[in-house]
CSV table of C-alpha atoms in Angstrom, one decimal:
chain,number,residue,atom,x,y,z
A,1,MET,CA,6.3,7.5,26.7
A,2,SER,CA,5.2,5.1,29.3
A,3,VAL,CA,3.7,1.5,28.4
A,4,VAL,CA,0.2,-0.3,28.3
A,5,GLY,CA,-0.8,-3.3,28.8
A,6,PHE,CA,-4.1,-5.3,30.2
A,7,SER,CA,-5.5,-4.6,33.3
A,8,ARG,CA,-7.2,-8.0,33.5
A,9,VAL,CA,-9.4,-9.9,31.0
A,10,VAL,CA,-13.2,-9.6,30.7
A,11,ARG,CA,-14.8,-11.9,29.5
A,12,GLY,CA,-17.8,-12.2,27.7
A,13,ALA,CA,-19.6,-12.9,24.2
A,14,ILE,CA,-19.4,-10.1,21.8
A,15,VAL,CA,-21.8,-10.7,18.7
A,16,SER,CA,-21.0,-9.3,15.3
A,17,PRO,CA,-23.2,-9.3,12.5
A,18,ALA,CA,-22.1,-10.4,9.4
A,19,PRO,CA,-20.0,-9.6,7.3
A,20,ALA,CA,-17.0,-9.1,9.6
A,21,SER,CA,-15.4,-11.7,11.3
A,22,PRO,CA,-16.3,-13.2,14.2
A,23,VAL,CA,-14.8,-11.9,18.0
A,24,PRO,CA,-13.2,-14.8,20.2
A,25,THR,CA,-15.6,-14.5,22.8
A,26,ASP,CA,-12.7,-13.9,25.1
A,27,ALA,CA,-12.4,-10.5,23.5
A,28,VAL,CA,-11.2,-7.5,25.7
A,29,ARG,CA,-12.5,-4.1,24.2
A,30,TRP,CA,-10.6,-1.4,23.2
A,31,SER,CA,-13.3,1.3,24.3
A,32,ASP,CA,-14.2,-0.1,28.1
A,33,PRO,CA,-11.9,1.5,31.2
A,34,ALA,CA,-11.7,-1.7,32.4
A,35,THR,CA,-9.6,-2.9,29.9
A,36,TRP,CA,-6.5,-0.9,31.1
A,37,GLY,CA,-7.6,-0.5,34.7
A,38,GLY,CA,-9.5,2.5,34.4
A,39,ALA,CA,-8.0,4.5,32.0
A,40,LEU,CA,-8.0,4.1,28.1
A,41,PRO,CA,-3.9,4.3,26.5
A,42,ARG,CA,-3.7,8.0,25.7
A,43,VAL,CA,-1.7,9.8,22.7
A,44,HIS,CA,2.2,8.9,24.0
A,45,ASP,CA,1.7,5.3,25.2
A,46,VAL,CA,2.8,2.2,23.9
A,47,VAL,CA,0.2,-0.6,23.8
A,48,ARG,CA,1.2,-3.9,24.2
A,49,VAL,CA,-1.3,-7.0,23.4
A,50,PRO,CA,0.4,-9.7,25.6
A,51,ALA,CA,0.3,-13.4,24.2
A,52,GLY,CA,-2.3,-15.2,24.5
A,53,SER,CA,-4.9,-12.4,24.6
A,54,THR,CA,-7.6,-10.6,22.6
A,55,LEU,CA,-7.9,-7.6,22.2
A,56,LEU,CA,-10.6,-6.0,20.1
A,57,VAL,CA,-10.5,-2.4,18.4
A,58,ASP,CA,-14.1,-0.9,19.0
A,59,GLN,CA,-13.1,2.9,18.3
A,60,ASN,CA,-10.1,6.0,16.8
A,61,VAL,CA,-7.3,5.2,18.4
A,62,ASP,CA,-4.8,7.7,19.1
A,63,VAL,CA,-1.3,6.2,20.5
A,64,GLY,CA,2.7,6.0,20.9
A,65,ALA,CA,3.3,2.5,19.1
A,66,ILE,CA,1.2,-0.6,19.5
A,67,GLU,CA,3.1,-3.8,19.8
A,68,VAL,CA,1.4,-6.8,18.6
A,69,MET,CA,2.2,-10.2,20.5
A,70,GLY,CA,-1.6,-11.6,21.2
A,71,THR,CA,-4.0,-10.7,18.1
A,72,LEU,CA,-5.6,-7.6,17.8
A,73,LEU,CA,-8.9,-7.2,15.5
A,74,PHE,CA,-11.0,-4.7,14.4
A,75,ALA,CA,-15.5,-4.3,15.5
A,76,PRO,CA,-17.0,-3.7,12.0
A,77,ARG,CA,-17.5,-0.2,11.7
A,78,HIS,CA,-15.4,2.9,10.9
A,79,ILE,CA,-12.5,2.7,12.2
A,80,THR,CA,-8.7,5.2,12.4
A,81,VAL,CA,-6.0,4.4,14.3
A,82,ARG,CA,-2.9,6.9,14.6
A,83,ALA,CA,0.8,5.9,15.8
A,84,ARG,CA,4.0,6.6,15.3
A,85,GLY,CA,4.8,2.6,14.1
A,86,ILE,CA,3.2,-1.1,14.9
A,87,LEU,CA,5.0,-4.0,15.4
A,88,VAL,CA,3.2,-7.7,14.7
A,89,ALA,CA,5.7,-9.8,16.6
A,90,GLY,CA,6.1,-13.8,17.5
A,91,PRO,CA,2.5,-15.6,18.1
A,92,GLY,CA,1.0,-12.0,17.4
A,93,ILE,CA,-1.9,-11.5,14.8
A,94,LEU,CA,-3.0,-8.5,13.7
A,95,ARG,CA,-6.3,-8.9,11.2
A,96,ALA,CA,-9.3,-7.3,10.2
A,97,GLY,CA,-11.9,-9.5,8.0
A,98,ASP,CA,-10.7,-12.6,6.1
A,99,VAL,CA,-11.5,-14.4,2.9
A,100,ASP,CA,-15.1,-15.3,3.2
A,101,ARG,CA,-16.0,-12.0,4.8
A,102,PRO,CA,-14.2,-9.4,3.9
A,103,PHE,CA,-14.0,-6.6,6.3
A,104,VAL,CA,-15.9,-3.5,4.4
A,105,HIS,CA,-16.2,-0.4,7.1
A,106,ARG,CA,-13.6,1.9,6.2
A,107,LEU,CA,-10.2,1.5,8.5
A,108,VAL,CA,-7.4,3.7,8.3
A,109,PHE,CA,-3.8,2.8,9.6
A,110,THR,CA,-2.1,6.2,9.8
A,111,LEU,CA,1.7,6.0,10.5
A,112,SER,CA,3.6,9.3,11.9
A,113,GLY,CA,6.9,10.4,13.5
A,114,GLY,CA,9.4,11.7,11.5
A,115,ALA,CA,12.8,10.5,10.1
A,116,ASP,CA,14.2,11.8,13.9
A,117,ARG,CA,12.7,9.7,15.7
A,118,ASP,CA,13.7,6.0,15.0
A,119,MET,CA,11.6,3.7,17.5
A,120,ILE,CA,13.5,0.6,16.5
A,121,ASP,CA,16.8,-0.3,14.7
A,122,GLY,CA,16.3,-1.1,11.1
A,123,LEU,CA,12.6,0.0,11.4
A,124,GLY,CA,12.9,3.3,12.1
A,125,SER,CA,9.4,4.7,12.5
A,126,GLN,CA,6.2,5.4,10.6
A,127,PHE,CA,6.1,1.3,10.1
A,128,LEU,CA,4.0,-1.4,10.5
A,129,ALA,CA,5.5,-4.7,10.6
A,130,ALA,CA,5.5,-8.0,11.3
A,131,VAL,CA,8.5,-10.0,12.3
A,132,ASP,CA,9.6,-13.1,13.9
A,133,GLY,CA,6.8,-15.3,13.4
A,134,GLY,CA,3.9,-12.4,12.9
A,135,SER,CA,0.7,-12.3,11.2
A,136,ILE,CA,-1.0,-9.0,9.5
A,137,GLU,CA,-4.1,-9.8,8.1
A,138,LEU,CA,-6.1,-7.7,6.1
A,139,PHE,CA,-8.9,-8.1,3.5
A,140,GLY,CA,-10.9,-5.9,2.6
A,141,ARG,CA,-13.3,-5.7,-1.0
A,142,ARG,CA,-12.1,-6.6,-3.5
A,143,ARG,CA,-12.1,-4.5,-6.9
A,144,PRO,CA,-11.2,-4.5,-10.0
A,145,GLY,CA,-7.9,-1.7,-9.7
A,146,TRP,CA,-8.3,-1.0,-13.3
A,147,VAL,CA,-10.9,-0.7,-16.3
A,148,ALA,CA,-9.9,0.0,-20.1
A,149,LEU,CA,-12.2,3.3,-21.4
A,150,GLY,CA,-14.6,1.7,-23.9
A,151,ASP,CA,-14.7,4.8,-26.0
A,152,THR,CA,-12.1,7.7,-26.8
A,153,VAL,CA,-13.5,11.3,-25.1
A,154,VAL,CA,-12.2,14.8,-26.3
A,155,SER,CA,-11.0,17.5,-24.2
A,156,GLY,CA,-14.2,18.6,-22.2
A,157,ALA,CA,-16.3,15.5,-22.0
A,158,ILE,CA,-17.6,14.5,-18.0
A,159,VAL,CA,-18.4,10.9,-18.3
A,160,LEU,CA,-16.5,8.2,-19.6
A,161,ARG,CA,-17.6,5.2,-20.9
A,162,MET,CA,-16.4,2.0,-19.9
A,163,ASN,CA,-15.4,-1.1,-21.5
A,164,GLU,CA,-16.8,-2.7,-19.1
A,165,PRO,CA,-18.9,-2.3,-15.7
A,166,VAL,CA,-17.4,-0.7,-12.8
A,167,ASP,CA,-17.9,-1.1,-9.0
A,168,TRP,CA,-16.9,2.3,-7.9
A,169,SER,CA,-18.9,5.1,-5.5
A,170,PRO,CA,-19.3,9.3,-5.5
A,171,GLY,CA,-16.0,10.0,-4.4
A,172,ASP,CA,-13.6,7.4,-5.8
A,173,ARG,CA,-10.6,8.9,-7.1
A,174,ILE,CA,-9.9,7.5,-10.1
A,175,ALA,CA,-6.7,8.3,-12.4
A,176,ILE,CA,-7.5,8.1,-16.8
A,177,ALA,CA,-3.7,7.2,-17.9
A,178,SER,CA,-2.8,6.7,-21.8
A,179,GLY,CA,-0.6,8.0,-24.6
A,180,GLY,CA,2.8,6.7,-24.1
A,181,ALA,CA,6.4,7.9,-23.8
A,182,ASP,CA,6.1,11.1,-26.6
A,183,LEU,CA,3.2,12.4,-25.4
A,184,PRO,CA,1.7,10.6,-21.8
A,185,LEU,CA,-1.6,12.0,-20.6
A,186,LEU,CA,-2.2,11.6,-16.4
A,187,GLU,CA,-5.7,13.4,-15.1
A,188,GLU,CA,-7.1,12.3,-11.7
A,189,ARG,CA,-10.4,12.8,-11.1
A,190,SER,CA,-13.1,12.0,-8.5
A,191,VAL,CA,-16.3,10.4,-9.5
A,192,PHE,CA,-19.7,11.4,-9.5
A,193,SER,CA,-21.5,9.5,-9.9
A,194,VAL,CA,-22.0,5.8,-11.9
A,195,THR,CA,-24.9,4.3,-13.9
A,196,THR,CA,-26.8,1.3,-12.5
A,197,ASP,CA,-25.0,-1.1,-15.2
A,198,GLY,CA,-21.8,0.7,-14.3
A,199,LEU,CA,-20.5,0.8,-17.7
A,200,ARG,CA,-21.0,4.9,-17.6
A,201,VAL,CA,-19.0,7.4,-15.1
A,202,THR,CA,-19.6,11.0,-14.7
A,203,LEU,CA,-16.5,12.9,-13.2
A,204,ASP,CA,-16.3,15.8,-10.9
A,205,ALA,CA,-14.8,17.9,-12.9
A,206,PRO,CA,-14.1,17.5,-17.6
A,207,VAL,CA,-11.0,15.7,-18.7
A,208,GLN,CA,-8.8,18.2,-20.2
A,209,ASN,CA,-7.3,15.7,-22.8
A,210,LYS,CA,-7.7,13.3,-25.6
A,211,HIS,CA,-8.0,9.5,-24.4
A,212,LEU,CA,-8.1,6.6,-26.7
A,213,GLY,CA,-10.8,4.0,-26.4
A,214,HIS,CA,-10.2,0.3,-26.4
A,215,ASN,CA,-13.4,0.9,-29.3
A,216,ALA,CA,-12.2,2.9,-31.3
A,217,ARG,CA,-8.5,2.3,-31.0
A,218,ALA,CA,-6.8,4.4,-33.9
A,219,HIS,CA,-5.0,1.8,-36.0
A,220,GLY,CA,-1.5,0.6,-35.6
A,221,ALA,CA,-2.2,2.3,-31.6
A,222,ARG,CA,0.1,0.1,-29.0
A,223,SER,CA,-2.0,-1.2,-26.5
A,224,THR,CA,-0.3,1.0,-24.0
A,225,SER,CA,-1.7,3.5,-26.2
A,226,VAL,CA,-5.7,2.8,-24.7
A,227,ALA,CA,-6.5,5.0,-21.9
A,228,LYS,CA,-6.9,2.5,-18.6
A,229,VAL,CA,-8.5,4.0,-16.0
A,230,VAL,CA,-7.2,3.0,-12.4
A,231,LEU,CA,-9.3,3.4,-9.6
A,232,LEU,CA,-7.3,4.9,-6.4
A,233,SER,CA,-9.3,4.6,-3.5
A,234,ARG,CA,-9.7,1.9,-0.6
A,235,SER,CA,-11.2,1.0,2.9
A,236,ILE,CA,-8.5,0.0,4.1
A,237,VAL,CA,-5.6,2.5,4.0
A,238,ILE,CA,-2.3,2.5,5.3
A,239,GLU,CA,-0.5,5.8,4.9
A,240,GLY,CA,1.9,8.6,6.0
A,241,ASP,CA,0.8,10.8,7.3
A,242,MET,CA,0.4,15.0,6.2
A,243,ARG,CA,4.0,15.9,6.6
A,244,SER,CA,5.2,12.9,4.9
A,245,THR,CA,4.5,14.9,1.9
A,246,ARG,CA,7.6,17.9,2.7
A,247,GLY,CA,10.4,15.5,2.3
A,248,GLY,CA,9.0,11.9,1.6
A,249,TYR,CA,8.9,10.0,4.7
A,250,GLY,CA,6.1,8.2,4.3
A,251,ALA,CA,4.7,5.2,6.1
A,252,HIS,CA,6.1,1.4,4.9
A,253,VAL,CA,4.9,-1.7,5.7
A,254,MET,CA,7.5,-4.9,5.9
A,255,VAL,CA,7.0,-8.5,6.7
A,256,ALA,CA,10.7,-10.5,7.5
A,257,GLY,CA,11.7,-13.0,9.2
A,258,HIS,CA,13.1,-10.4,11.6
A,259,ALA,CA,13.5,-6.7,11.7
A,260,PRO,CA,16.6,-5.4,10.2
A,261,GLY,CA,19.6,-4.4,12.4
A,262,ALA,CA,17.9,-7.1,14.7
A,263,PRO,CA,19.2,-11.0,14.7
A,264,GLY,CA,17.2,-13.8,13.0
A,265,THR,CA,15.4,-16.0,15.9
A,266,ASP,CA,14.0,-18.5,12.4
A,267,PRO,CA,10.4,-18.7,13.5
A,268,ALA,CA,9.0,-21.9,11.7
A,269,GLY,CA,6.4,-20.5,8.9
A,270,GLY,CA,8.3,-17.2,8.7
A,271,SER,CA,6.2,-13.9,8.7
A,272,ARG,CA,3.0,-13.2,6.6
A,273,GLY,CA,1.4,-10.7,5.2
A,274,CYS,CA,-2.4,-11.0,3.7
A,275,PHE,CA,-3.3,-8.1,1.9
A,276,VAL,CA,-6.3,-7.8,-0.4
A,277,GLY,CA,-8.3,-4.8,-1.4
A,278,VAL,CA,-5.7,-2.5,0.6
A,279,GLU,CA,-4.4,1.4,-0.5
A,280,PHE,CA,-1.1,1.9,0.4
A,281,ARG,CA,-0.4,6.1,-0.2
A,282,ARG,CA,2.2,8.4,1.2
A,283,GLY,CA,4.4,5.6,1.8
A,284,GLY,CA,8.1,4.8,1.7
A,285,GLN,CA,10.6,6.9,3.3
A,286,TRP,CA,13.2,8.9,0.5
A,287,ASN,CA,16.7,7.6,0.5
A,288,TYR,CA,16.7,4.9,3.3
A,289,PRO,CA,17.0,1.3,2.4
A,290,GLY,CA,14.9,-1.1,2.7
A,291,ARG,CA,11.9,1.4,3.7
A,292,TYR,CA,9.4,0.3,1.5
A,293,PRO,CA,5.7,1.1,0.6
A,294,VAL,CA,5.7,-3.0,0.7
A,295,HIS,CA,8.5,-4.8,1.4
A,296,TRP,CA,8.8,-8.4,2.6
A,297,PHE,CA,12.5,-9.2,3.3
A,298,GLN,CA,14.3,-12.7,3.8
A,299,ASN,CA,11.9,-14.2,5.0
A,300,PRO,CA,11.8,-17.4,3.0
A,301,ASP,CA,8.4,-19.6,4.4
A,302,PRO,CA,6.1,-16.3,4.2
A,303,ARG,CA,2.9,-18.9,4.9
A,304,GLY,CA,0.6,-18.1,1.7
A,305,SER,CA,1.2,-13.9,1.9
A,306,LEU,CA,-0.3,-11.7,-0.7
A,307,LEU,CA,-1.0,-8.7,-2.3
A,308,ALA,CA,-4.1,-8.6,-3.8
A,309,ASP,CA,-6.3,-6.4,-5.6
A,310,CYS,CA,-4.2,-3.1,-4.0
A,311,VAL,CA,-3.1,0.2,-4.8
A,312,ILE,CA,0.2,2.2,-3.7
A,313,HIS,CA,-0.1,5.9,-4.9
A,314,GLN,CA,1.5,9.1,-3.6
A,315,SER,CA,5.4,6.6,-3.2
A,316,TYR,CA,8.5,8.0,-2.0
A,317,GLN,CA,10.7,5.5,-2.7
A,318,ARG,CA,9.7,2.2,-5.3
A,319,GLY,CA,6.7,0.4,-5.0
A,320,VAL,CA,6.8,-3.3,-4.0
A,321,VAL,CA,9.9,-5.3,-2.7
A,322,ALA,CA,10.4,-9.3,-2.3
A,323,THR,CA,13.5,-10.5,-1.2
A,324,GLY,CA,14.8,-13.4,0.3
A,325,THR,CA,11.1,-14.7,0.2
A,326,ARG,CA,9.8,-18.0,-2.0
A,327,GLY,CA,5.8,-18.7,-1.6
A,328,LEU,CA,4.4,-14.7,-2.3
A,329,ARG,CA,1.9,-13.7,-4.3
A,330,LEU,CA,1.4,-10.9,-6.1
A,331,HIS,CA,-1.9,-10.2,-8.4
A,332,GLY,CA,-4.4,-7.5,-9.7
A,333,ASN,CA,-2.1,-4.4,-8.1
A,334,VAL,CA,-1.8,-0.9,-9.6
A,335,VAL,CA,1.6,1.1,-8.6
A,336,TYR,CA,0.9,4.0,-9.5
A,337,LYS,CA,3.9,6.8,-10.1
A,338,PRO,CA,6.1,5.3,-7.9
A,339,LEU,CA,10.1,7.1,-7.4
A,340,GLY,CA,12.1,3.8,-9.3
A,341,HIS,CA,11.4,0.2,-9.8
A,342,GLY,CA,6.9,-0.1,-9.3
A,343,PHE,CA,8.0,-3.6,-8.6
A,344,ILE,CA,11.1,-5.7,-7.3
A,345,VAL,CA,11.2,-8.8,-7.5
A,346,ASP,CA,13.8,-11.7,-5.9
A,347,GLN,CA,13.0,-14.6,-8.9
A,348,SER,CA,16.5,-16.3,-7.8
A,349,ASP,CA,14.6,-19.8,-8.0
A,350,ASP,CA,11.3,-21.3,-9.4
A,351,SER,CA,9.6,-21.0,-5.7
A,352,ALA,CA,10.2,-17.3,-5.9
A,353,ALA,CA,7.1,-15.0,-6.1
A,354,VAL,CA,4.3,-15.2,-8.9
A,355,VAL,CA,3.8,-11.9,-10.6
A,356,THR,CA,0.6,-11.6,-12.5
A,357,THR,CA,-1.6,-9.1,-14.0
A,358,ASN,CA,-0.3,-6.2,-12.3
A,359,LEU,CA,-0.1,-2.6,-13.7
A,360,VAL,CA,2.3,0.1,-12.8
A,361,VAL,CA,1.5,3.6,-14.1
A,362,ARG,CA,4.5,6.3,-15.1
A,363,PRO,CA,6.9,5.0,-13.0
A,364,ARG,CA,9.4,8.0,-12.6
A,365,PRO,CA,12.9,8.6,-12.5
A,366,ALA,CA,15.3,8.4,-9.4
A,367,ARG,CA,18.7,9.1,-8.3
A,368,PHE,CA,19.0,7.3,-4.4
A,369,ALA,CA,22.3,8.1,-2.5
A,370,ASP,CA,22.9,4.9,-1.2
A,371,PRO,CA,24.9,3.1,-3.8
A,372,SER,CA,23.2,-0.5,-3.8
A,373,MET,CA,20.0,1.4,-4.6
A,374,ARG,CA,21.6,3.0,-8.1
A,375,ALA,CA,23.0,-0.3,-8.9
A,376,LEU,CA,19.0,-0.9,-10.1
A,377,HIS,CA,19.5,1.7,-12.2
A,378,GLU,CA,16.2,3.4,-11.7
A,379,ARG,CA,17.3,6.5,-13.8
A,380,GLN,CA,15.0,4.5,-16.5
A,381,PRO,CA,12.8,3.2,-14.3
A,382,ARG,CA,11.0,0.1,-14.9
A,383,SER,CA,7.4,-1.8,-14.3
A,384,VAL,CA,9.0,-4.7,-12.3
A,385,TRP,CA,12.6,-5.4,-12.0
A,386,PHE,CA,13.2,-8.7,-11.6
A,387,ALA,CA,16.4,-9.4,-9.8
A,388,ASP,CA,19.4,-12.3,-9.7
A,389,THR,CA,18.3,-13.9,-13.0
A,390,ALA,CA,19.5,-13.2,-16.4
A,391,PRO,CA,20.0,-9.9,-17.9
A,392,ALA,CA,18.1,-10.3,-20.7
A,393,ALA,CA,14.7,-10.9,-18.5
A,394,GLN,CA,15.2,-8.0,-15.9
A,395,GLY,CA,12.5,-5.2,-16.4
A,396,VAL,CA,10.5,-7.6,-18.9
A,397,THR,CA,7.1,-6.6,-18.4
A,398,ASP,CA,4.0,-5.2,-20.2
A,399,SER,CA,5.5,-1.9,-20.1
A,400,ASP,CA,9.1,-2.4,-20.6
A,401,ASP,CA,8.9,-0.5,-24.1
A,402,ARG,CA,9.0,2.5,-21.6
A,403,ASP,CA,5.4,3.9,-22.4
A,404,ASP,CA,4.6,4.3,-19.0
A,405,ILE,CA,7.2,6.3,-18.1
A,406,ASP,CA,7.0,9.9,-16.4
A,407,HIS,CA,10.1,12.0,-16.7
A,408,ARG,CA,9.2,15.0,-14.8
A,409,ASP,CA,11.7,16.2,-12.0
A,410,HIS,CA,10.6,14.4,-8.9
A,411,ARG,CA,11.6,16.9,-6.5
A,412,ASP,CA,8.2,18.6,-7.6
A,413,ASP,CA,6.2,16.2,-5.6
A,414,PHE,CA,7.6,16.9,-2.2
A,415,PRO,CA,9.5,19.9,-1.6
A,416,GLY,CA,11.9,20.1,0.6
A,417,ILE,CA,14.0,17.0,-1.8
A,418,ASP,CA,17.9,18.1,-2.1
A,419,ASP,CA,19.8,16.6,-5.5
A,420,PRO,CA,21.9,14.5,-5.0
A,421,PRO,CA,19.7,13.4,-2.7
A,422,ARG,CA,20.8,13.0,1.0
A,423,GLY,CA,20.8,9.6,2.8
A,424,ARG,CA,22.5,7.1,5.0
């Protein structure tokens, strides 16, 4: 695996039409052979973006790994990035869109490699990580993660009337979740069409079960019995490759003061991770502690980190984990059928993470190999587990009555997982 860096800097204005973020005039383009001294990076190369430089990704990318010490931006077009790992360190910034101008095109990060190809101690492979002060900023369109079903539907129905308008598009993937622990009902469908008022959604296939609507709720029914229709699609995607499904070794995202296993440099301000309107799928690495779909780790000052209006599904190990991190905001997110708890949040003081208006659908029982992970009792998984607080506060959530727990054997989701599971 060879290392590829810039050979020279090409100056010139690059005009980006709204709503994409402005591109600095000194940015160089990935697609320009002159950026690389005549030959573009190849599939096994490690690309390094040095400090003080700006690289604009304006085409699909397939490389061994990317190390960002400068700034990595994305042109306003559909782009796929494939790599075994992406590391943003020190002064490095990886950015698509911003708060005022979200990235409206499709941007997919596909992380591959497998468990036998560790690249960095503590990070392994298939990672997108910000360490030692690095910053990952992905701002997609803000879209409501879920909406209550307005009218009850019966088996064979193909049109859903929502309780409030949605902005979904044909081809978007959705899930319809209703019922409770005694009769959990869950179906996935694709959107065929949506009426102009956003209230009626036609599906690609009829539903098989009756789902209770908000406007026709049975007397005495729990609020968790009313169907919630969850949007599983987003335009910015971070995913493991298709091989992840065979062993539960998916992509993992980490925002940390330093990489686990490496000495910390105690950077001023810590590392930053801002994810808005992002889809995380085929994420987490089964039985590898610290390898979760999204993880803030030992990052006491994350400089305004947040996870908002995102969705996590096809998770092989938990959903969102935040430990040793203060000031993190978690709002409007959906964690769909994780193995283990949906959210694990260190709440040891008042400056810890702020968790508001999130939804966890059917967290699944898990028995991890690591004894410290078993201590969180994920044979009975919770939507949110607050760590380092009084026992009465642990797992207090909207769905703590276990109405959203699916008791299926988790091994069905990725053949090849043994029970008892193997791990480090």
